[in-house]
Structures are given as structure tokens and as C-alpha cells.
PDB file of C-alpha atoms in Angstrom:
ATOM      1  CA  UNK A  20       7.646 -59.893 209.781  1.00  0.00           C
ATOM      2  CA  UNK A  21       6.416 -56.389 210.588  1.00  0.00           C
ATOM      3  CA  UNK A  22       3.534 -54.855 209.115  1.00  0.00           C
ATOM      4  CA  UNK A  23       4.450 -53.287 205.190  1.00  0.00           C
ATOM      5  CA  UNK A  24       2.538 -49.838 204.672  1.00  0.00           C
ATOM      6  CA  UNK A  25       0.194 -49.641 202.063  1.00  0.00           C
ATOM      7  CA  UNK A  26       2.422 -46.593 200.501  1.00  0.00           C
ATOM      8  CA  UNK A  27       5.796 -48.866 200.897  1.00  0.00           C
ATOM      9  CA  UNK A  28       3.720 -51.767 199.114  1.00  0.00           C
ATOM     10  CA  UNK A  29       2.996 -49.284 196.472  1.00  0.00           C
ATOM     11  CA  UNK A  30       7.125 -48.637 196.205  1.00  0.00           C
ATOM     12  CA  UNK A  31       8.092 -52.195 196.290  1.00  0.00           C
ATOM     13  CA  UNK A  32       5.408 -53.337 193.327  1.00  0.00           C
ATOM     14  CA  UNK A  33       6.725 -50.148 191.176  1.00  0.00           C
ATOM     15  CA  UNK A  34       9.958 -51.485 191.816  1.00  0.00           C
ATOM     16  CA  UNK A  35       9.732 -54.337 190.594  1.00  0.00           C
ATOM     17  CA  UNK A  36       7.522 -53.453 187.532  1.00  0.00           C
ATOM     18  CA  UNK A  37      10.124 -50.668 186.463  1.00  0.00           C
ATOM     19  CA  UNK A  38      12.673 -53.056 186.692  1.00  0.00           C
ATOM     20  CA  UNK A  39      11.025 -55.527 184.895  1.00  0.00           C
ATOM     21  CA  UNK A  40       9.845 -53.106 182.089  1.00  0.00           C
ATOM     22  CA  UNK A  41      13.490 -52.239 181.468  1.00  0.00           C
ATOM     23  CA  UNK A  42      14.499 -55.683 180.996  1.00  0.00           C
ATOM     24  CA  UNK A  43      11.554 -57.231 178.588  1.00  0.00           C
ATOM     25  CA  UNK A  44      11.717 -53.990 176.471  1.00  0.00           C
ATOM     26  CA  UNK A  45      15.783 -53.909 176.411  1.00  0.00           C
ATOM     27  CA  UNK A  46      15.716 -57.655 175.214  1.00  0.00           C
ATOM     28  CA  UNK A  47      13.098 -56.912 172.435  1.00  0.00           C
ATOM     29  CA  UNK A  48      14.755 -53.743 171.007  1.00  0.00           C
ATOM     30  CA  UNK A  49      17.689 -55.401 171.265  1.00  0.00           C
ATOM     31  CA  UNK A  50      16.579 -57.953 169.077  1.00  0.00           C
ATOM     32  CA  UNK A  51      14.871 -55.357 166.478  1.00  0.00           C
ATOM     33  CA  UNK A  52      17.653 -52.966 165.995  1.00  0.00           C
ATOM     34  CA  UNK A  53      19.388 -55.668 163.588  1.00  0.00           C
ATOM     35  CA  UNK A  54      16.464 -55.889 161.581  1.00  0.00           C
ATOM     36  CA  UNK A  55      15.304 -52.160 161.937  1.00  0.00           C
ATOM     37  CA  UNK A  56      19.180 -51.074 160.888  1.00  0.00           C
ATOM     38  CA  UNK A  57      19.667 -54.262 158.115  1.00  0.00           C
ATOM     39  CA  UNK A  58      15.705 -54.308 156.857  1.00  0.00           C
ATOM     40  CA  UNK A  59      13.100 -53.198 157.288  1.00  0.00           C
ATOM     41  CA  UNK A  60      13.472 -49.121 158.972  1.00  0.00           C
ATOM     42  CA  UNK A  61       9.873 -49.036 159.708  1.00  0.00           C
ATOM     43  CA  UNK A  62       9.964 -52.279 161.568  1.00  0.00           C
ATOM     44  CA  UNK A  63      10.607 -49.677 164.606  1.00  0.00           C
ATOM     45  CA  UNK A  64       7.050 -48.683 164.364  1.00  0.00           C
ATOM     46  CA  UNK A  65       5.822 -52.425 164.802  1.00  0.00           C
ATOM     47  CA  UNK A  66       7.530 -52.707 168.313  1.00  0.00           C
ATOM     48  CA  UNK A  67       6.205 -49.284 169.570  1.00  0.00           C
ATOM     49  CA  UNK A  68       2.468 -50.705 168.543  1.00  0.00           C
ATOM     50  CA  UNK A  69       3.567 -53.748 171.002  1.00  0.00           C
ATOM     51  CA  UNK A  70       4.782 -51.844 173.508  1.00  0.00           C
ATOM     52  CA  UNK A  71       2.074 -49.071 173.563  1.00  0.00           C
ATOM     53  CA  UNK A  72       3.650 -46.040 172.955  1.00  0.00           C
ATOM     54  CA  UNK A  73       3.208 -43.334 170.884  1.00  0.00           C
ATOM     55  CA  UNK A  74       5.667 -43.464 167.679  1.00  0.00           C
ATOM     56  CA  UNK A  75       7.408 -39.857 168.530  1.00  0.00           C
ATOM     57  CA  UNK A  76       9.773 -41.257 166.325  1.00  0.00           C
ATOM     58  CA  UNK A  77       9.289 -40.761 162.331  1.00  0.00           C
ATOM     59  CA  UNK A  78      12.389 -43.228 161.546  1.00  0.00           C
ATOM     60  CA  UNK A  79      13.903 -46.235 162.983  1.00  0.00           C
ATOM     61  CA  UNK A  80      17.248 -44.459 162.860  1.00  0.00           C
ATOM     62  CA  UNK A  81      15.827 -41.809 165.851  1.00  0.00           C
ATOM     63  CA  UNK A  82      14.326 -44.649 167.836  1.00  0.00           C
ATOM     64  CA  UNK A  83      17.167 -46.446 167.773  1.00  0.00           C
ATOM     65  CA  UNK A  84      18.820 -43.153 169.002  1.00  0.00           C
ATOM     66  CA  UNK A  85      16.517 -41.775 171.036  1.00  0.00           C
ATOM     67  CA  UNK A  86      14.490 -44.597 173.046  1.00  0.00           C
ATOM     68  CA  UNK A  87      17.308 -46.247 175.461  1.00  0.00           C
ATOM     69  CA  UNK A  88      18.518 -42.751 176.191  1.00  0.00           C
ATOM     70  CA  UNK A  89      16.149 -39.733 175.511  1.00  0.00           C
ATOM     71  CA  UNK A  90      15.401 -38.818 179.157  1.00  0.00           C
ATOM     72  CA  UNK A  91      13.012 -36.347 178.007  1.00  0.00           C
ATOM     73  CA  UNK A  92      11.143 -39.079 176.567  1.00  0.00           C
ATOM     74  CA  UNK A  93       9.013 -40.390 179.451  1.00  0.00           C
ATOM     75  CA  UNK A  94       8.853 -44.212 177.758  1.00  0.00           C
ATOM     76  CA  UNK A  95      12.435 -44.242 177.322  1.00  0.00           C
ATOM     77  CA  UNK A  96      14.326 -47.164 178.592  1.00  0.00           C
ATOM     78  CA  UNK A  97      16.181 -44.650 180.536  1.00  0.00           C
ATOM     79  CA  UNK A  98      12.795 -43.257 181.860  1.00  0.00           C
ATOM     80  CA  UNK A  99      11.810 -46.313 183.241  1.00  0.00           C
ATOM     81  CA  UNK A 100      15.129 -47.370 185.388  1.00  0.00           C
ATOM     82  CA  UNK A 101      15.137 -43.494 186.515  1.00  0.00           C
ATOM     83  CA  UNK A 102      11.396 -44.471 187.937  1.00  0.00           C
ATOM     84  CA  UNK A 103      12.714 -47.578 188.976  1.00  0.00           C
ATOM     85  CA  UNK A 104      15.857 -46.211 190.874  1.00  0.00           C
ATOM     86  CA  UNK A 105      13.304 -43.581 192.509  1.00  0.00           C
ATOM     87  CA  UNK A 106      11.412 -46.269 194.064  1.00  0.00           C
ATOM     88  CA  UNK A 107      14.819 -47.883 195.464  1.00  0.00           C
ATOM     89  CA  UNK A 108      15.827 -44.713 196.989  1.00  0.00           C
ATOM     90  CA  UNK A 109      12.756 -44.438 199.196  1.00  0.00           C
ATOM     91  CA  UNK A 110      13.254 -48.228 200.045  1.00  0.00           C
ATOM     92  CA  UNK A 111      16.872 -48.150 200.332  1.00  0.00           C
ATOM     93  CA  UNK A 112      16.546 -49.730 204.012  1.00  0.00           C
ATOM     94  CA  UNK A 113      14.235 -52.642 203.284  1.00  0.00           C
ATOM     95  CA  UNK A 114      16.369 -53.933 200.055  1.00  0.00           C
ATOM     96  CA  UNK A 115      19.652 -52.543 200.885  1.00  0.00           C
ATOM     97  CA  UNK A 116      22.225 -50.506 199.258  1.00  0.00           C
ATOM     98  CA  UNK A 117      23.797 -53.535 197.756  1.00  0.00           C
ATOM     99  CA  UNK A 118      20.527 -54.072 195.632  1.00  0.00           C
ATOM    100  CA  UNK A 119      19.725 -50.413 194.654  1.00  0.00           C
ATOM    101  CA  UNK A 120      23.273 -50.242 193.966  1.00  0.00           C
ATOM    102  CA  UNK A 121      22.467 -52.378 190.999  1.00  0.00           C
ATOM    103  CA  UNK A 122      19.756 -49.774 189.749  1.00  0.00           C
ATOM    104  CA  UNK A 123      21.847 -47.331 189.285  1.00  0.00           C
ATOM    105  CA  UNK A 124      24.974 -49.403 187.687  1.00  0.00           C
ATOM    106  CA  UNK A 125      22.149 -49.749 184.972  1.00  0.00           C
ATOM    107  CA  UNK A 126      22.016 -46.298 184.257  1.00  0.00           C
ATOM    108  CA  UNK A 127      25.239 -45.759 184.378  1.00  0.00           C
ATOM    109  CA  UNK A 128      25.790 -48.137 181.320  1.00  0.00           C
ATOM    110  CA  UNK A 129      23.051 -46.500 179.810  1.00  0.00           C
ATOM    111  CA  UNK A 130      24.623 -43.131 180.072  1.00  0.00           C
ATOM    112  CA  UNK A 131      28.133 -45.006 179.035  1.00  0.00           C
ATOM    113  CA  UNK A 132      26.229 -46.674 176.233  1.00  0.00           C
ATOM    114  CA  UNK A 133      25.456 -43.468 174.699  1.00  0.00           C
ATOM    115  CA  UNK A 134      28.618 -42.221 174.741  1.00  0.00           C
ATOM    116  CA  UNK A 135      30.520 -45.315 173.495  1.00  0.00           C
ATOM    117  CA  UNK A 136      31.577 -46.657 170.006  1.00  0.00           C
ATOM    118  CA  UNK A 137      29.410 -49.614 170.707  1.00  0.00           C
ATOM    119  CA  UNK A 138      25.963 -49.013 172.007  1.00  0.00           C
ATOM    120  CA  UNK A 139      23.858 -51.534 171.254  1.00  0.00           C
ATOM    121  CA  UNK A 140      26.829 -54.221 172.425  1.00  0.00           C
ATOM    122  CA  UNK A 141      27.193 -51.857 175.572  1.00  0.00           C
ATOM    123  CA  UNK A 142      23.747 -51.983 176.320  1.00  0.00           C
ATOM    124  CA  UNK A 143      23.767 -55.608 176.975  1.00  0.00           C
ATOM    125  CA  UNK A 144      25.456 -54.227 180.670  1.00  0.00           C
ATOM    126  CA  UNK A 145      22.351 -53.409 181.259  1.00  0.00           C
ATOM    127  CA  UNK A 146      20.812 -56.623 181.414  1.00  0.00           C
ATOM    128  CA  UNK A 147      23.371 -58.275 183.306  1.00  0.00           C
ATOM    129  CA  UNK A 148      22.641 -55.520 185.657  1.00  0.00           C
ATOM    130  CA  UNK A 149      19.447 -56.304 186.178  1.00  0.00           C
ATOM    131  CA  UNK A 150      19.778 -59.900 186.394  1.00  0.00           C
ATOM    132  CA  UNK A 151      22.295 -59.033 188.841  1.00  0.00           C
ATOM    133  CA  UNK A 152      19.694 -57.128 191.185  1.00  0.00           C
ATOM    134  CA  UNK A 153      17.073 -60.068 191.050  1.00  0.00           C
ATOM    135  CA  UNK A 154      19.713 -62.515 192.372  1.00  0.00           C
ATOM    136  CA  UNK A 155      20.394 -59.399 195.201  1.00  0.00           C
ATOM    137  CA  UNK A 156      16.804 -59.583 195.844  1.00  0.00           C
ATOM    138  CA  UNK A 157      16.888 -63.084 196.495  1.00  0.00           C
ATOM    139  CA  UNK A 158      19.823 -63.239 197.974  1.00  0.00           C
ATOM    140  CA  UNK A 159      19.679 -60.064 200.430  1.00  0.00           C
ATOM    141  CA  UNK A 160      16.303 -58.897 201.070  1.00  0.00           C
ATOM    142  CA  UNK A 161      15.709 -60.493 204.480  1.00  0.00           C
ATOM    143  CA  UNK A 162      11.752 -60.502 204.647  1.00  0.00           C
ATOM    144  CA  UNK A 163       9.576 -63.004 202.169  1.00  0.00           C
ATOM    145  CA  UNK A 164       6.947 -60.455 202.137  1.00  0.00           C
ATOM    146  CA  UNK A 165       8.510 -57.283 201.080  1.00  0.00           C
ATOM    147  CA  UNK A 166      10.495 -59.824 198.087  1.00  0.00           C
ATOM    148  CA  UNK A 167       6.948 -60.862 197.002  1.00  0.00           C
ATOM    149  CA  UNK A 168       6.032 -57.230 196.326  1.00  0.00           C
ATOM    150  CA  UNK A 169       8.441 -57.016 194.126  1.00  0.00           C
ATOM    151  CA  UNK A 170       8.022 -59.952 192.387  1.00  0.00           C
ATOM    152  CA  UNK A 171       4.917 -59.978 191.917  1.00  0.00           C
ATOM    153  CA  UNK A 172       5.431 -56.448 190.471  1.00  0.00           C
ATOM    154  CA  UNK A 173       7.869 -57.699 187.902  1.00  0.00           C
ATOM    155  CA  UNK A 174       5.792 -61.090 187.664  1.00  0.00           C
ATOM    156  CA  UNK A 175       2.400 -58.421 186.475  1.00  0.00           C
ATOM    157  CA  UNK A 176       4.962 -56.654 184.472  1.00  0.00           C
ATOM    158  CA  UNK A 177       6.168 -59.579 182.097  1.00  0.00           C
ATOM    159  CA  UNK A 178       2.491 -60.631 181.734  1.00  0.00           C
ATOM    160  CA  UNK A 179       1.443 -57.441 180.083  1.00  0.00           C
ATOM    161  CA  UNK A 180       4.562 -57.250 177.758  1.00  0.00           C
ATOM    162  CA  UNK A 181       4.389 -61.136 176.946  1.00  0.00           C
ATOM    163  CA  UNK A 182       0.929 -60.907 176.019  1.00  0.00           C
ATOM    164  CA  UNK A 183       1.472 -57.596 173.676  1.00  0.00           C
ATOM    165  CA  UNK A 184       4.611 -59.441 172.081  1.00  0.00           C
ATOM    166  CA  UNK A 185       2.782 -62.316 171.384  1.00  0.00           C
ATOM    167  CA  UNK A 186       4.313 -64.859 173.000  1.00  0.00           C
ATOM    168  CA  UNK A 187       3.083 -67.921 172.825  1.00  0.00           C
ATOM    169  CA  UNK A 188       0.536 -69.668 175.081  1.00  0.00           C
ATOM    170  CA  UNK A 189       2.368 -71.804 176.918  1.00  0.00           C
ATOM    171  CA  UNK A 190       4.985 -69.029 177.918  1.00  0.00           C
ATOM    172  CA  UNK A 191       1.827 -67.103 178.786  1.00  0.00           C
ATOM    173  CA  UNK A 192       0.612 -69.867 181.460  1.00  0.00           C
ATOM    174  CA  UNK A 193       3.789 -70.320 183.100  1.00  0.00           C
ATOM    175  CA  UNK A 194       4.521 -66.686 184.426  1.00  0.00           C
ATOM    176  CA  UNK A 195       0.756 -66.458 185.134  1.00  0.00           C
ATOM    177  CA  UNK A 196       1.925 -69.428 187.614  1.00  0.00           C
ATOM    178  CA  UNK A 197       4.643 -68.005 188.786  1.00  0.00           C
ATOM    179  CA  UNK A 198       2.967 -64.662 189.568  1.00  0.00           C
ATOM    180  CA  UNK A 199      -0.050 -66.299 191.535  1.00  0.00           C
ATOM    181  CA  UNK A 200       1.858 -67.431 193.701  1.00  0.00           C
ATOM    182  CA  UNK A 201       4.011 -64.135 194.259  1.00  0.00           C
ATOM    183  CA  UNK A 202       0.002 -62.185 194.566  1.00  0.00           C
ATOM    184  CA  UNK A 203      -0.809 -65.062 197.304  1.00  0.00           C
ATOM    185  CA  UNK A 204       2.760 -64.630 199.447  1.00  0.00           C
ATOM    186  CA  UNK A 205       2.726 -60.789 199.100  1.00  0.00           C
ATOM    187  CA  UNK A 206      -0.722 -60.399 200.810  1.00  0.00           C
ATOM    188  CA  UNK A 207      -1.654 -57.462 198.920  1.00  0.00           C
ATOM    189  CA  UNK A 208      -5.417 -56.818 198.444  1.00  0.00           C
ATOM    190  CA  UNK A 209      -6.646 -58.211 194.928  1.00  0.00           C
ATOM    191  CA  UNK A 210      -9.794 -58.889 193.120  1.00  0.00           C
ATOM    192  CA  UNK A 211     -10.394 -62.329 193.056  1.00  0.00           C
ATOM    193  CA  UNK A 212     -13.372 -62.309 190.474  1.00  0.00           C
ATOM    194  CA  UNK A 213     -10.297 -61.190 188.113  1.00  0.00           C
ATOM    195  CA  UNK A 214      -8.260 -64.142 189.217  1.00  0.00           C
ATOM    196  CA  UNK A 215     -11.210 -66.234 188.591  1.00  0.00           C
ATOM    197  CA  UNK A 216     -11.733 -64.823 185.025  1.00  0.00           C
ATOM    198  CA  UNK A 217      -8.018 -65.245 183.945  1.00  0.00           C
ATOM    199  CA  UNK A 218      -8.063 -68.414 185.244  1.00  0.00           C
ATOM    200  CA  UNK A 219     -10.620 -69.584 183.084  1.00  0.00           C
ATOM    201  CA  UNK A 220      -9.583 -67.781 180.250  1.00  0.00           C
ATOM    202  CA  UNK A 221      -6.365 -69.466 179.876  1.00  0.00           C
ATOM    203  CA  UNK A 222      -7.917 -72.678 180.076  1.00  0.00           C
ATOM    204  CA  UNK A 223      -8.980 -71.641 176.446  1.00  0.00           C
ATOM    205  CA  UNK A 224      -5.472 -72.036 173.903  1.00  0.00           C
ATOM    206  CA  UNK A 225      -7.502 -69.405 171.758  1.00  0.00           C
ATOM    207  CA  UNK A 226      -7.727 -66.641 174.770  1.00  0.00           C
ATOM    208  CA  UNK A 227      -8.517 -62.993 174.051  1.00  0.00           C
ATOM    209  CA  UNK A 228      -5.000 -61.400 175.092  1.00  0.00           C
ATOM    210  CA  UNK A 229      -5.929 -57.843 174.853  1.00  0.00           C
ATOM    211  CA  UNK A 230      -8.621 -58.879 177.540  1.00  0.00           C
ATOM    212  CA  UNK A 231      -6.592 -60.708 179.764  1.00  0.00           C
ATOM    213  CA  UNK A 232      -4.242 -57.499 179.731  1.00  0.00           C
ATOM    214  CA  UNK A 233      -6.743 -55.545 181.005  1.00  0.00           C
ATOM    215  CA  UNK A 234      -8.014 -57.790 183.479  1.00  0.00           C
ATOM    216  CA  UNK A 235      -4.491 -57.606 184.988  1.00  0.00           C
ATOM    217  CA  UNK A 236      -4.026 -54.343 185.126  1.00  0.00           C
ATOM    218  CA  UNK A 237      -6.845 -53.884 187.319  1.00  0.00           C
ATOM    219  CA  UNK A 238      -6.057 -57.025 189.504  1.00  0.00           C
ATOM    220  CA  UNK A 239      -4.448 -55.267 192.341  1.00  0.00           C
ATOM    221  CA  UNK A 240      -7.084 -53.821 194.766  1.00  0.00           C
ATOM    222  CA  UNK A 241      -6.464 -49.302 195.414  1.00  0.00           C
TER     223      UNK A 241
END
């Protein structure tokens, strides 16, 4: 294994967080857009709260519009795999053209999405995408370490947006499993007074979430 630059590390966690951003928040507004468009309009406003962006919004008609494919917005879905597919580009040689080629499918149903008759049934491409580059990741990416990065990237990424949506404590605890043991095989610098404190925390069904968000966010050592 040869020795990962701190910058590349810095790529390859991104990676993996964009990616994983896209997918989470895809699957949620997916699952909103019925309710915002049959409903309740304003239930828009409730998922941007969860998220943690701004409602630029006013209506649950322009989100629905405007947040998978405004690229001037910079918290649209589209936003995010642009960041995402920047990242790949620089690290085209470590995770191969095969997997960045995956990225950029994504957008490309985004942008055919948009266009279409169907979006919200087109968008669901984009998922299958991106479960398509994980198993490239896996399958492709030769060296443990750099596939940790990203993982535990995506693994810090699900965390946050599990713990803003609420999900329930037991879903909580099991990616917090899986991405310990991602932090310990990717070797990256962490604080381990943080690690110490989450652990704990969870040990309590009743945990303080918005805490253990920002715990996690400052996990990862600069």
C-alpha cells in the first residue's frame, strides 16, 4: 500500500460524503414529493429544516422544481454530485474510470430527468447509479485504504442525515458500527475523546442527536 497524501485523503472522504449526500437526500425527497404534491405543499419546508438548508423556496411546487436540478443552487442535488464528480476527476487513477464513470451517469439522468415527462420516476436512475458506483468501489478499487476513505466519508455522511431525519436509535447504532470500523482501516487522524463521547452517548436510548451531530462533524483531525 503506498503512502495516501493528506490532500488525496481529503478527495477520497469528499467523495464519498458527496456521494452519499446525493443518495440519503434523493431517497427522502423522493419520498416527500407525493405528500408535498397530494398534501400538505408546505411539507417541503419540513425536509429543508432536516436537511439544513435555507428554504430559498416559498412553495413546494419550486422545490420540487428547483432542488434536484437548480445548479445555481449550491444545496441542490445536482450541486452535490457536481462536487462529488469533481473529487473523482482529481482521483480518476486511484478509483478508475469505470467508477467515476458512474458519477457522471448520475448527472446525466439528472439533466435527462429534467427534461423528461417523468421526473420524479426518472430520478430513481439516479439511485441505481449510485448504488452502482459503491459496488465499483468494492469491486475495483484495488487498495483497502484508499476504499476506507471513502467509506468512511459516506459512513460520516449517513450519520449526520440519519440523525437530522430522525431515524430511529437502533438504525443510528448500526452505521455508527459500520463507520468505526471504516475511521480505524482508513488511518486517518481523529479525535478519540470524540469517539469516546459518542460512544457513551449512544449507550443512552434517549441521546441528544443534535450533539452527537456535532461531535461528528468535528471527529476527523485538520
Amino acid at each position: 500500500m503506498g503512502i495516501i497524501t493528506v490532500e488525496k485523503c481529503d478527495h477520497l472522504f469528499w467523495l464519498g460524503r458527496y456521494v452519499e449526500r446525493v443518495h440519503t437526500e434523493l431517497k427522502y425527497y423522493l419520498r416527500a414529493s407525493d405528500r408535498i404534491i397530494d398534501a400538505d405543499p408546505n411539507d417541503y419546508a419540513v425536509l429543508c429544516s432536516k436537511i439544513g438548508i435555507p428554504d430559498i423556496y416559498h412553495s413546494g411546487e419550486a422545490f420540487i422544481q428547483r432542488f434536484p436540478f437548480d445548479e445555481e443552487d449550491p444545496n441542490s442535488i445536482i450541486s452535490n454530485l457536481n462536487r462529488a464528480y469533481d473529487n473523482a476527476i482529481v482521483l480518476r487513477n486511484d478509483i478508475s474510470t469505470d467508477t467515476m464513470a458512474y458519477i457522471q451517469l448520475a448527472i446525466d439522468d439528472i439533466k435527462n430527468a429534467q427534461r423528461g415527462n417523468s421526473p420524479l420516476a426518472d430520478l430513481m436512475l439516479v439511485i441505481d447509479h449510485i448504488l452502482a458506483f459503491w459496488g465499483c468501489v468494492n469491486d475495483v478499487v484495488d487498495d483497502e485504504q484508499t476504499r476506507n476513505i471513502i467509506k468512511l466519508g459516506m459512513g460520516i455522511e449517513r450519520l449526520d442525515l440519519y440523525l437530522s431525519f430522525e431515524r430511529p436509535a437502533g438504525d443510528i447504532e448500526k452505521e455508527y458500527r459500520k463507520m468505526k470500523q471504516y475511521l480505524h482501516k482508513s488511518h486517518m487522524r481523529y479525535d478519540d475523546s470524540i469517539l469516546y463521547t459518542i460512544d457513551n452517548m449512544l449507550s443512552d436510548y434517549e441521546f441528544d442527536r443534535r450533539n452527537v451531530k456535532n461531535l461528528l462533524r468535528n471527529l476527523i483531525a485538520a
